[in-house]
Coordinates of C-alpha atoms and ligand atoms in Angstrom, one line a residue:
X19 CA -139.5 -72.9 -84.2
X20 CA -140.8 -69.4 -83.5
X21 CA -144.4 -68.7 -84.6
X22 CA -144.8 -65.2 -86.1
X23 CA -148.1 -63.4 -86.4
X24 CA -149.0 -63.6 -90.2
X25 CA -150.9 -60.4 -90.2
X26 CA -147.9 -58.6 -88.9
X27 CA -145.5 -60.3 -91.3
X28 CA -147.6 -59.1 -94.2
X29 CA -147.1 -55.5 -93.3
X30 CA -143.3 -55.8 -92.8
X31 CA -142.1 -55.8 -96.5
X32 CA -143.4 -52.2 -96.8
X33 CA -141.1 -51.2 -93.9
X34 CA -138.0 -53.0 -95.1
X35 CA -138.3 -52.0 -98.8
X36 CA -138.6 -48.4 -97.8
X37 CA -135.4 -47.5 -96.0
X38 CA -136.7 -44.1 -94.8
X39 CA -139.4 -45.8 -92.8
X40 CA -136.9 -48.3 -91.4
X41 CA -134.6 -45.4 -90.5
X42 CA -137.5 -43.6 -88.7
X43 CA -137.9 -46.7 -86.5
X44 CA -134.2 -47.2 -85.9
X45 CA -134.0 -43.5 -84.9
X46 CA -136.5 -44.0 -82.2
X47 CA -134.5 -46.8 -80.6
X48 CA -132.5 -45.7 -77.5
X49 CA -129.5 -47.9 -78.4
X50 CA -126.9 -46.6 -80.8
X51 CA -127.1 -48.4 -84.2
X52 CA -124.9 -48.1 -87.2
X53 CA -124.8 -50.0 -90.5
X54 CA -121.7 -50.3 -92.6
X55 CA -120.8 -51.8 -96.0
X56 CA -118.5 -54.8 -96.1
X57 CA -115.5 -52.4 -95.9
X58 CA -116.9 -50.8 -92.8
X59 CA -117.9 -47.5 -94.5
X60 CA -120.7 -46.1 -92.4
X61 CA -124.0 -46.0 -94.3
X62 CA -126.4 -45.4 -91.5
X63 CA -126.1 -43.8 -88.0
X64 CA -129.1 -43.4 -85.8
X65 CA -129.9 -40.6 -83.4
X66 CA -129.0 -42.5 -80.3
X67 CA -125.5 -43.1 -81.8
X68 CA -125.3 -39.3 -82.1
X69 CA -126.3 -38.8 -78.5
X70 CA -123.9 -41.4 -77.1
X71 CA -120.8 -40.5 -79.2
X72 CA -121.4 -36.8 -79.9
X73 CA -120.8 -37.5 -83.6
X74 CA -123.6 -36.3 -85.8
X75 CA -124.7 -38.1 -88.9
X76 CA -123.0 -35.6 -91.2
X77 CA -119.7 -36.2 -89.3
X78 CA -119.7 -39.9 -90.0
X79 CA -121.8 -41.0 -93.0
X80 CA -119.6 -42.1 -95.9
X81 CA -116.6 -42.4 -93.7
X82 CA -114.9 -45.6 -92.5
X83 CA -115.4 -46.4 -88.9
X84 CA -111.8 -47.4 -88.6
X85 CA -110.8 -43.8 -89.6
X86 CA -110.3 -42.7 -86.0
X87 CA -114.0 -42.0 -85.6
X88 CA -114.8 -44.3 -82.8
X89 CA -111.3 -45.6 -82.2
X90 CA -112.6 -48.6 -80.2
X91 CA -110.3 -50.1 -77.6
X92 CA -110.9 -52.9 -75.2
X93 CA -111.2 -52.0 -71.5
X94 CA -107.5 -52.3 -71.0
X95 CA -106.9 -49.8 -73.8
X96 CA -105.8 -52.2 -76.5
X97 CA -106.8 -51.1 -80.0
X98 CA -109.7 -52.9 -81.7
X99 CA -109.6 -51.1 -85.0
X100 CA -107.8 -52.6 -87.9
X101 CA -108.8 -55.6 -90.0
X102 CA -107.1 -58.2 -87.9
X103 CA -108.6 -56.8 -84.6
X104 CA -112.0 -55.4 -85.5
X105 CA -114.8 -57.7 -84.2
X106 CA -117.2 -56.3 -86.8
X107 CA -114.8 -57.2 -89.6
X108 CA -114.3 -60.7 -88.1
X109 CA -118.1 -61.4 -88.0
X110 CA -118.4 -60.2 -91.6
X111 CA -115.3 -61.8 -93.2
X112 CA -113.9 -64.5 -91.0
X113 CA -117.1 -66.3 -90.1
X114 CA -116.6 -65.5 -86.5
X115 CA -119.8 -66.0 -84.5
X116 CA -121.2 -62.6 -83.2
X117 CA -121.0 -64.0 -79.6
X118 CA -122.1 -62.1 -76.5
X119 CA -122.0 -58.3 -76.2
X120 CA -118.5 -56.8 -75.8
X121 CA -117.6 -54.0 -73.5
X122 CA -115.4 -51.5 -75.3
X123 CA -114.3 -47.9 -75.0
X124 CA -115.2 -45.5 -77.8
X125 CA -114.1 -42.0 -78.6
X126 CA -116.5 -39.2 -77.9
X127 CA -116.5 -36.2 -80.2
X128 CA -115.4 -34.0 -77.4
X129 CA -112.2 -36.1 -77.0
X130 CA -113.4 -38.0 -73.9
X131 CA -114.2 -41.7 -73.8
X132 CA -117.5 -43.5 -73.4
X133 CA -117.8 -47.1 -72.4
X134 CA -120.3 -49.0 -74.6
X135 CA -121.6 -52.5 -74.7
X136 CA -121.6 -53.6 -78.3
X137 CA -123.2 -56.4 -80.4
X138 CA -122.2 -57.0 -84.0
X139 CA -124.0 -58.9 -86.7
X140 CA -123.2 -59.5 -90.4
X141 CA -125.9 -58.6 -93.0
X142 CA -126.5 -60.9 -95.9
X143 CA -128.2 -60.5 -99.3
X144 CA -130.9 -63.1 -100.2
X145 CA -128.0 -64.8 -102.2
X146 CA -126.1 -65.2 -98.9
X147 CA -123.4 -62.7 -99.8
X148 CA -122.1 -60.3 -97.2
X149 CA -123.6 -56.9 -97.9
X150 CA -122.5 -55.2 -94.7
X151 CA -122.5 -55.2 -90.9
X152 CA -124.7 -53.8 -88.1
X153 CA -123.5 -52.7 -84.7
X154 CA -125.8 -52.0 -81.8
X155 CA -124.3 -50.2 -78.7
X156 CA -125.5 -49.1 -75.4
X157 CA -123.8 -46.5 -73.1
X158 CA -122.7 -48.2 -69.9
X159 CA -120.2 -45.6 -68.8
X160 CA -122.1 -44.8 -65.6
X161 CA -122.4 -48.3 -64.3
X162 CA -118.7 -49.0 -65.3
X163 CA -117.7 -45.9 -63.4
X164 CA -119.6 -47.1 -60.3
X165 CA -118.0 -50.6 -60.6
X166 CA -114.6 -49.0 -60.8
X167 CA -115.3 -46.8 -57.8
X168 CA -116.3 -49.9 -55.8
X169 CA -113.2 -51.7 -57.0
X170 CA -110.9 -48.7 -56.0
X171 CA -112.6 -48.6 -52.6
X172 CA -112.0 -52.3 -51.9
X173 CA -108.5 -52.0 -53.2
X174 CA -107.5 -49.1 -51.0
X175 CA -109.3 -50.5 -48.0
X176 CA -107.5 -53.8 -48.4
X177 CA -104.1 -52.1 -48.8
X178 CA -104.8 -50.1 -45.6
X179 CA -105.6 -53.3 -43.7
X180 CA -102.8 -55.3 -45.2
X181 CA -99.9 -53.3 -43.7
X182 CA -100.9 -53.5 -40.0
X183 CA -101.7 -57.2 -40.4
X184 CA -98.3 -57.9 -41.9
X185 CA -96.8 -56.1 -39.0
X186 CA -98.8 -58.1 -36.5
X187 CA -97.8 -61.3 -38.3
X188 CA -94.1 -60.3 -38.1
X189 CA -94.3 -59.7 -34.3
X190 CA -96.3 -62.8 -33.6
X191 CA -93.7 -64.9 -35.5
X192 CA -90.9 -63.3 -33.4
X193 CA -92.8 -64.0 -30.1
X194 CA -93.6 -67.6 -31.2
X195 CA -89.9 -68.1 -32.1
X196 CA -89.2 -67.0 -28.5
X197 CA -87.0 -64.1 -29.7
X198 CA -88.8 -61.9 -27.1
X199 CA -88.2 -64.4 -24.3
X200 CA -89.6 -67.7 -23.1
X201 CA -93.3 -68.5 -23.3
X202 CA -95.2 -70.9 -21.1
X203 CA -97.3 -73.6 -22.7
X204 CA -100.6 -71.8 -22.4
X205 CA -99.2 -68.6 -23.7
X206 CA -97.8 -70.4 -26.7
X207 CA -101.0 -72.2 -27.4
X208 CA -103.1 -69.0 -27.2
X209 CA -100.6 -67.1 -29.4
X210 CA -100.7 -69.9 -32.0
X211 CA -104.5 -69.5 -32.2
X212 CA -104.1 -65.7 -32.6
X213 CA -101.5 -66.4 -35.4
X214 CA -103.9 -68.8 -37.2
X215 CA -106.7 -66.3 -37.0
X216 CA -104.4 -63.6 -38.3
X217 CA -103.5 -65.8 -41.3
X218 CA -107.2 -66.3 -42.1
X219 CA -107.8 -62.6 -41.9
X220 CA -104.8 -62.0 -44.2
X221 CA -106.2 -64.5 -46.7
X222 CA -109.5 -62.7 -46.7
X223 CA -107.7 -59.4 -47.3
X224 CA -105.8 -61.0 -50.2
X225 CA -109.1 -62.1 -51.7
X226 CA -110.6 -58.6 -51.4
X227 CA -107.5 -57.2 -53.1
X228 CA -107.8 -59.7 -55.9
X229 CA -111.5 -58.8 -56.3
X230 CA -110.7 -55.1 -56.5
X231 CA -108.0 -55.8 -59.0
X232 CA -110.0 -58.1 -61.3
X233 CA -113.0 -55.8 -61.2
X234 CA -110.9 -52.9 -62.4
X235 CA -111.3 -52.2 -66.1
X236 CA -107.6 -51.6 -66.2
X237 CA -107.0 -55.2 -65.5
X238 CA -104.4 -56.4 -67.9
X239 CA -102.0 -59.3 -68.0
X240 CA -98.6 -60.1 -69.6
X241 CA -98.4 -62.3 -72.6
X242 CA -95.1 -64.2 -72.5
X243 CA -94.2 -67.5 -74.0
X244 CA -94.1 -69.7 -70.9
X245 CA -93.7 -73.3 -69.9
X246 CA -96.9 -74.2 -68.1
X247 CA -95.6 -77.6 -67.1
X248 CA -93.0 -75.8 -65.0
X249 CA -95.6 -73.4 -63.5
X250 CA -97.7 -76.4 -62.5
X251 CA -94.7 -78.3 -61.1
X252 CA -94.0 -75.3 -58.8
X253 CA -97.7 -75.1 -57.8
X254 CA -97.8 -78.9 -57.1
X255 CA -94.6 -78.7 -55.0
X256 CA -95.9 -75.8 -53.0
X257 CA -99.1 -77.7 -52.0
X258 CA -97.5 -81.1 -51.5
X259 CA -96.6 -80.6 -47.8
X260 CA -100.0 -79.1 -47.1
X261 CA -101.9 -82.1 -48.5
X262 CA -99.7 -84.6 -46.6
X263 CA -100.1 -82.6 -43.4
X264 CA -103.9 -83.1 -43.8
X265 CA -103.4 -86.8 -44.3
X266 CA -104.3 -86.7 -48.0
X267 CA -102.6 -88.5 -50.9
X268 CA -101.3 -86.1 -53.5
X269 CA -100.6 -87.4 -57.0
X270 CA -99.4 -85.4 -59.9
X271 CA -98.6 -86.3 -63.5
X272 CA -97.6 -83.4 -65.7
X273 CA -96.5 -83.7 -69.4
X274 CA -93.3 -81.7 -69.9
X275 CA -93.0 -78.8 -72.2
X276 CA -96.6 -77.6 -72.3
X277 CA -96.3 -74.1 -73.6
X278 CA -98.6 -71.1 -74.0
X279 CA -98.7 -67.4 -74.3
X280 CA -99.6 -66.1 -70.9
X281 CA -99.0 -64.4 -67.6
X282 CA -96.9 -66.6 -65.2
X283 CA -98.1 -64.9 -62.0
X284 CA -101.8 -65.0 -62.9
X285 CA -101.8 -68.6 -64.0
X286 CA -99.9 -69.6 -60.9
X287 CA -102.6 -67.8 -58.9
X288 CA -105.4 -69.6 -60.8
X289 CA -103.9 -73.1 -60.2
X290 CA -103.1 -72.1 -56.6
X291 CA -106.7 -71.3 -56.0
X292 CA -107.9 -74.6 -57.6
X293 CA -105.4 -76.8 -55.7
X294 CA -105.9 -74.8 -52.4
X295 CA -109.7 -75.4 -52.7
X296 CA -109.2 -79.1 -53.5
X297 CA -107.2 -79.5 -50.3
X298 CA -109.4 -77.2 -48.2
X299 CA -112.6 -79.0 -49.1
X300 CA -111.3 -82.6 -48.8
X301 CA -111.0 -84.4 -45.5
X302 CA -109.8 -87.8 -46.8
X303 CA -108.6 -89.5 -49.9
X304 CA -106.6 -88.1 -52.8
X305 CA -105.8 -84.9 -54.6
X306 CA -104.7 -85.2 -58.2
X307 CA -103.2 -82.7 -60.6
X308 CA -102.8 -83.9 -64.3
X309 CA -101.8 -82.0 -67.4
X310 CA -101.5 -83.0 -71.0
X311 CA -102.2 -81.9 -74.5
X312 CA -105.2 -82.7 -76.7
X313 CA -103.9 -82.8 -80.2
X314 CA -107.4 -82.8 -81.7
X315 CA -108.5 -79.6 -80.2
X316 CA -105.0 -78.0 -79.9
X317 CA -105.5 -77.4 -76.2
X318 CA -103.6 -77.9 -73.0
X319 CA -105.8 -79.8 -70.6
X320 CA -105.2 -79.4 -66.8
X321 CA -107.3 -81.4 -64.4
X322 CA -107.5 -80.7 -60.6
X323 CA -109.4 -83.5 -58.9
X324 CA -110.3 -84.2 -55.3
X325 CA -112.2 -86.8 -53.3
X326 CA -113.8 -84.1 -51.1
X327 CA -117.2 -82.8 -50.2
X328 CA -118.2 -82.2 -53.8
X329 CA -120.5 -79.4 -55.0
X330 CA -124.3 -79.9 -55.2
X331 CA -125.7 -79.8 -58.8
X332 CA -127.9 -76.8 -58.0
X333 CA -124.8 -74.7 -57.0
X334 CA -122.6 -75.7 -59.9
X335 CA -123.8 -73.0 -62.3
X336 CA -123.2 -70.2 -59.9
X337 CA -119.9 -71.4 -58.5
X338 CA -117.7 -69.0 -60.5
X339 CA -119.7 -65.9 -59.6
X340 CA -118.1 -63.4 -57.2
X341 CA -118.8 -64.1 -53.5
X342 CA -120.7 -67.3 -54.3
X343 CA -120.3 -70.0 -51.6
X344 CA -122.2 -73.3 -51.2
X345 CA -124.4 -73.1 -48.1
X346 CA -123.6 -76.3 -46.3
X347 CA -121.8 -77.3 -43.1
X348 CA -118.7 -78.6 -45.1
X349 CA -118.2 -75.2 -46.7
X350 CA -119.1 -73.1 -43.6
X351 CA -116.6 -74.9 -41.4
X352 CA -113.8 -73.9 -43.7
X353 CA -114.4 -70.1 -44.0
X354 CA -113.7 -68.2 -47.2
X355 CA -115.0 -65.3 -49.3
X356 CA -116.2 -66.9 -52.5
X357 CA -113.7 -64.8 -54.5
X358 CA -111.2 -67.6 -55.4
X359 CA -113.1 -69.3 -58.2
X360 CA -114.3 -66.0 -59.6
X361 CA -110.6 -65.0 -60.0
X362 CA -109.8 -68.4 -61.6
X363 CA -112.5 -67.9 -64.1
X364 CA -111.4 -64.4 -65.0
X365 CA -107.8 -65.5 -65.5
X366 CA -108.6 -68.5 -67.6
X367 CA -110.9 -66.5 -69.8
X368 CA -108.3 -63.8 -70.3
X369 CA -106.1 -66.6 -71.6
X370 CA -108.8 -67.5 -74.1
X371 CA -109.4 -70.7 -72.2
X372 CA -112.4 -72.3 -70.5
X373 CA -113.0 -74.2 -67.3
X374 CA -115.3 -77.1 -66.7
X375 CA -116.6 -78.5 -63.4
X376 CA -117.7 -82.1 -62.8
X377 CA -118.7 -82.9 -59.3
X378 CA -120.9 -85.2 -57.3
X379 CA -122.2 -84.0 -54.0
X380 CA -120.3 -85.8 -51.2
X381 CA -117.9 -87.6 -53.6
X382 CA -115.4 -85.1 -54.9
X383 CA -114.9 -82.6 -57.7
X384 CA -112.8 -82.3 -60.9
X385 CA -112.0 -78.9 -62.4
X386 CA -110.8 -79.1 -66.0
X387 CA -109.0 -76.2 -67.5
X388 CA -108.6 -75.9 -71.3
X389 CA -106.0 -73.5 -72.6
X390 CA -104.8 -72.8 -76.2
X391 CA -101.2 -73.8 -76.4
X392 CA -98.7 -76.2 -77.7
X393 CA -97.3 -79.5 -76.5
X394 CA -93.6 -78.8 -77.0
X395 CA -93.2 -75.1 -77.5
X396 CA -90.1 -73.0 -77.3
X397 CA -88.3 -71.6 -74.3
X398 CA -89.8 -68.9 -72.2
X399 CA -88.8 -65.5 -73.4
Ligands
ADP411 P1 -114.0 -69.8 -51.0 O1 -113.3 -71.1 -50.9 O2 -113.1 -68.6 -50.4 O3 -115.3 -69.8 -50.3 P2 -114.0 -70.0 -53.9 O4 -114.5 -68.9 -54.8 O5 -112.7 -70.5 -54.0 O6 -114.3 -69.3 -52.5 O7 -115.1 -71.2 -54.0 C1 -116.5 -70.9 -54.0 C2 -117.2 -72.0 -53.4 O8 -117.1 -73.2 -54.2 C3 -116.7 -72.5 -52.0 O9 -117.2 -71.7 -51.0 C4 -117.1 -73.9 -51.9 O10 -118.5 -74.0 -51.5 C5 -117.1 -74.4 -53.4 N1 -115.9 -75.1 -53.8 C6 -114.8 -74.6 -54.5 N2 -113.9 -75.6 -54.7 C7 -114.4 -76.7 -54.2 C8 -113.9 -78.0 -54.1 N3 -112.8 -78.4 -54.6 N4 -114.7 -78.9 -53.4 C9 -115.9 -78.6 -52.9 N5 -116.4 -77.3 -53.0 C10 -115.7 -76.4 -53.6

C-alpha cells in the first residue's frame, strides 16, 4: 500500500475543489490532457493539447471529440472514433481496462496528422458513477518518423540485396544440376558450400525485410475467416522432411476445423518461424505440434514443443524483442538475426492473441499460442 505524506494530503482538497487551480496545474503539464463528460463532450483542454493539435480551447470546448475534431485512427489508418471503436468510450462504458498507452494518429488543425501516444482513464463520482473520461497524450511524431525512415531504409536495402542473390541462387542451381557441363567432385563440393552460404544470406535478408515491414506503421493484415487447422497442416507438412533429415521425430496432432478471423500468409509465417526454430535449436529427440480448442476461454491453443537446447530463464523475458539472441554456443553455432520471434509476437498480437514460453535450459522449449477463434467455424471466405 502506498504511504502518502499527510501534510501534503491536507492541502489537496483546496486544489481539487477549485477547478481553476487544478486547471492552472494541468496547463503547466507538457502532455496534452483533455476531460470529457460521459458522452465525450470536451469539458477541459489544456495548453499542451492546443500546442500538439493546433486546436485552441475555444475550438473544442463544448464539442464532442468524435465530431471530426481529432479523428483518431490507429497507425494503419483504421478509424477509432464511434462508440463501438473509441477506446475512451470503452473504458467509460464497457468496463474495459485502460491498458497500456496506445499509439494513434490524430488530426492537426492545419489538416496534417500528428502521432500521439494516448492513455485513457474513466472518472468516477464518489458514488462510483461514471462522470467522464480523461485522456492524456504525448506527441511522438518525431520518433515515429525516425522509426519509419529506419524501416524504409532496411526495406529498400533488403530489396536491393534480394535481387542479385536470387540471381546467384538460380545460376548456382543450374551449375549444380550440371546444366552448364560436368563438375568434378571437388568443384561440386565447393559449389554446394557456396550454395548453402547463399541460402543463409538469403534468410538473413528475408528477416531484414520482415523487420522493415513490421516496423512500418502502415503494417496491416487481412482479416478473413480461415481454417487454422489447414494452415497448420500445411506448415507441418512443409517441415516434416526437414525434421526427419536432421534425425528428429516429428509428431503432430491438429484438431480439425479450428477457425478464426485472420491473415493466412502472416499466420503461416508465424508458425513457420516457431517450427523452424524448434528444428534449428534441437539436435536430438522430438518436435511436436498440437492444436486444439479451449472451450472455457474460447481460444484456439497451438503448442510448438521441442527437446532442444532450451532457453535460459534470464533470457526468456527478452526473447521476443527485435534482434535478441541467446548468447551461448548452441545458438551461436546456428546463426540467425533475432528477428523471427519478434515477428511471431507482432503477428499473434495483431490477431488479438498471446504467446507463452515455457523452457528449461538444456531440456527443450514449448511455445504456446492462444488465439481467439472457434472450434468448428464456417468455411474460409
Ligand atoms: P534467430 O533464430 O534468427 O536467432 P529468433 O528471433 O527466431 O531469431 O529467436 C531468438 C532467439 O531465441 C534465438 O537466437 C535463440 O537463442 C532463441 N530461440 C528461439 N527459439 C528457440 C528454441 N525453440 N529453442 C531454443 N532457443 C530458441
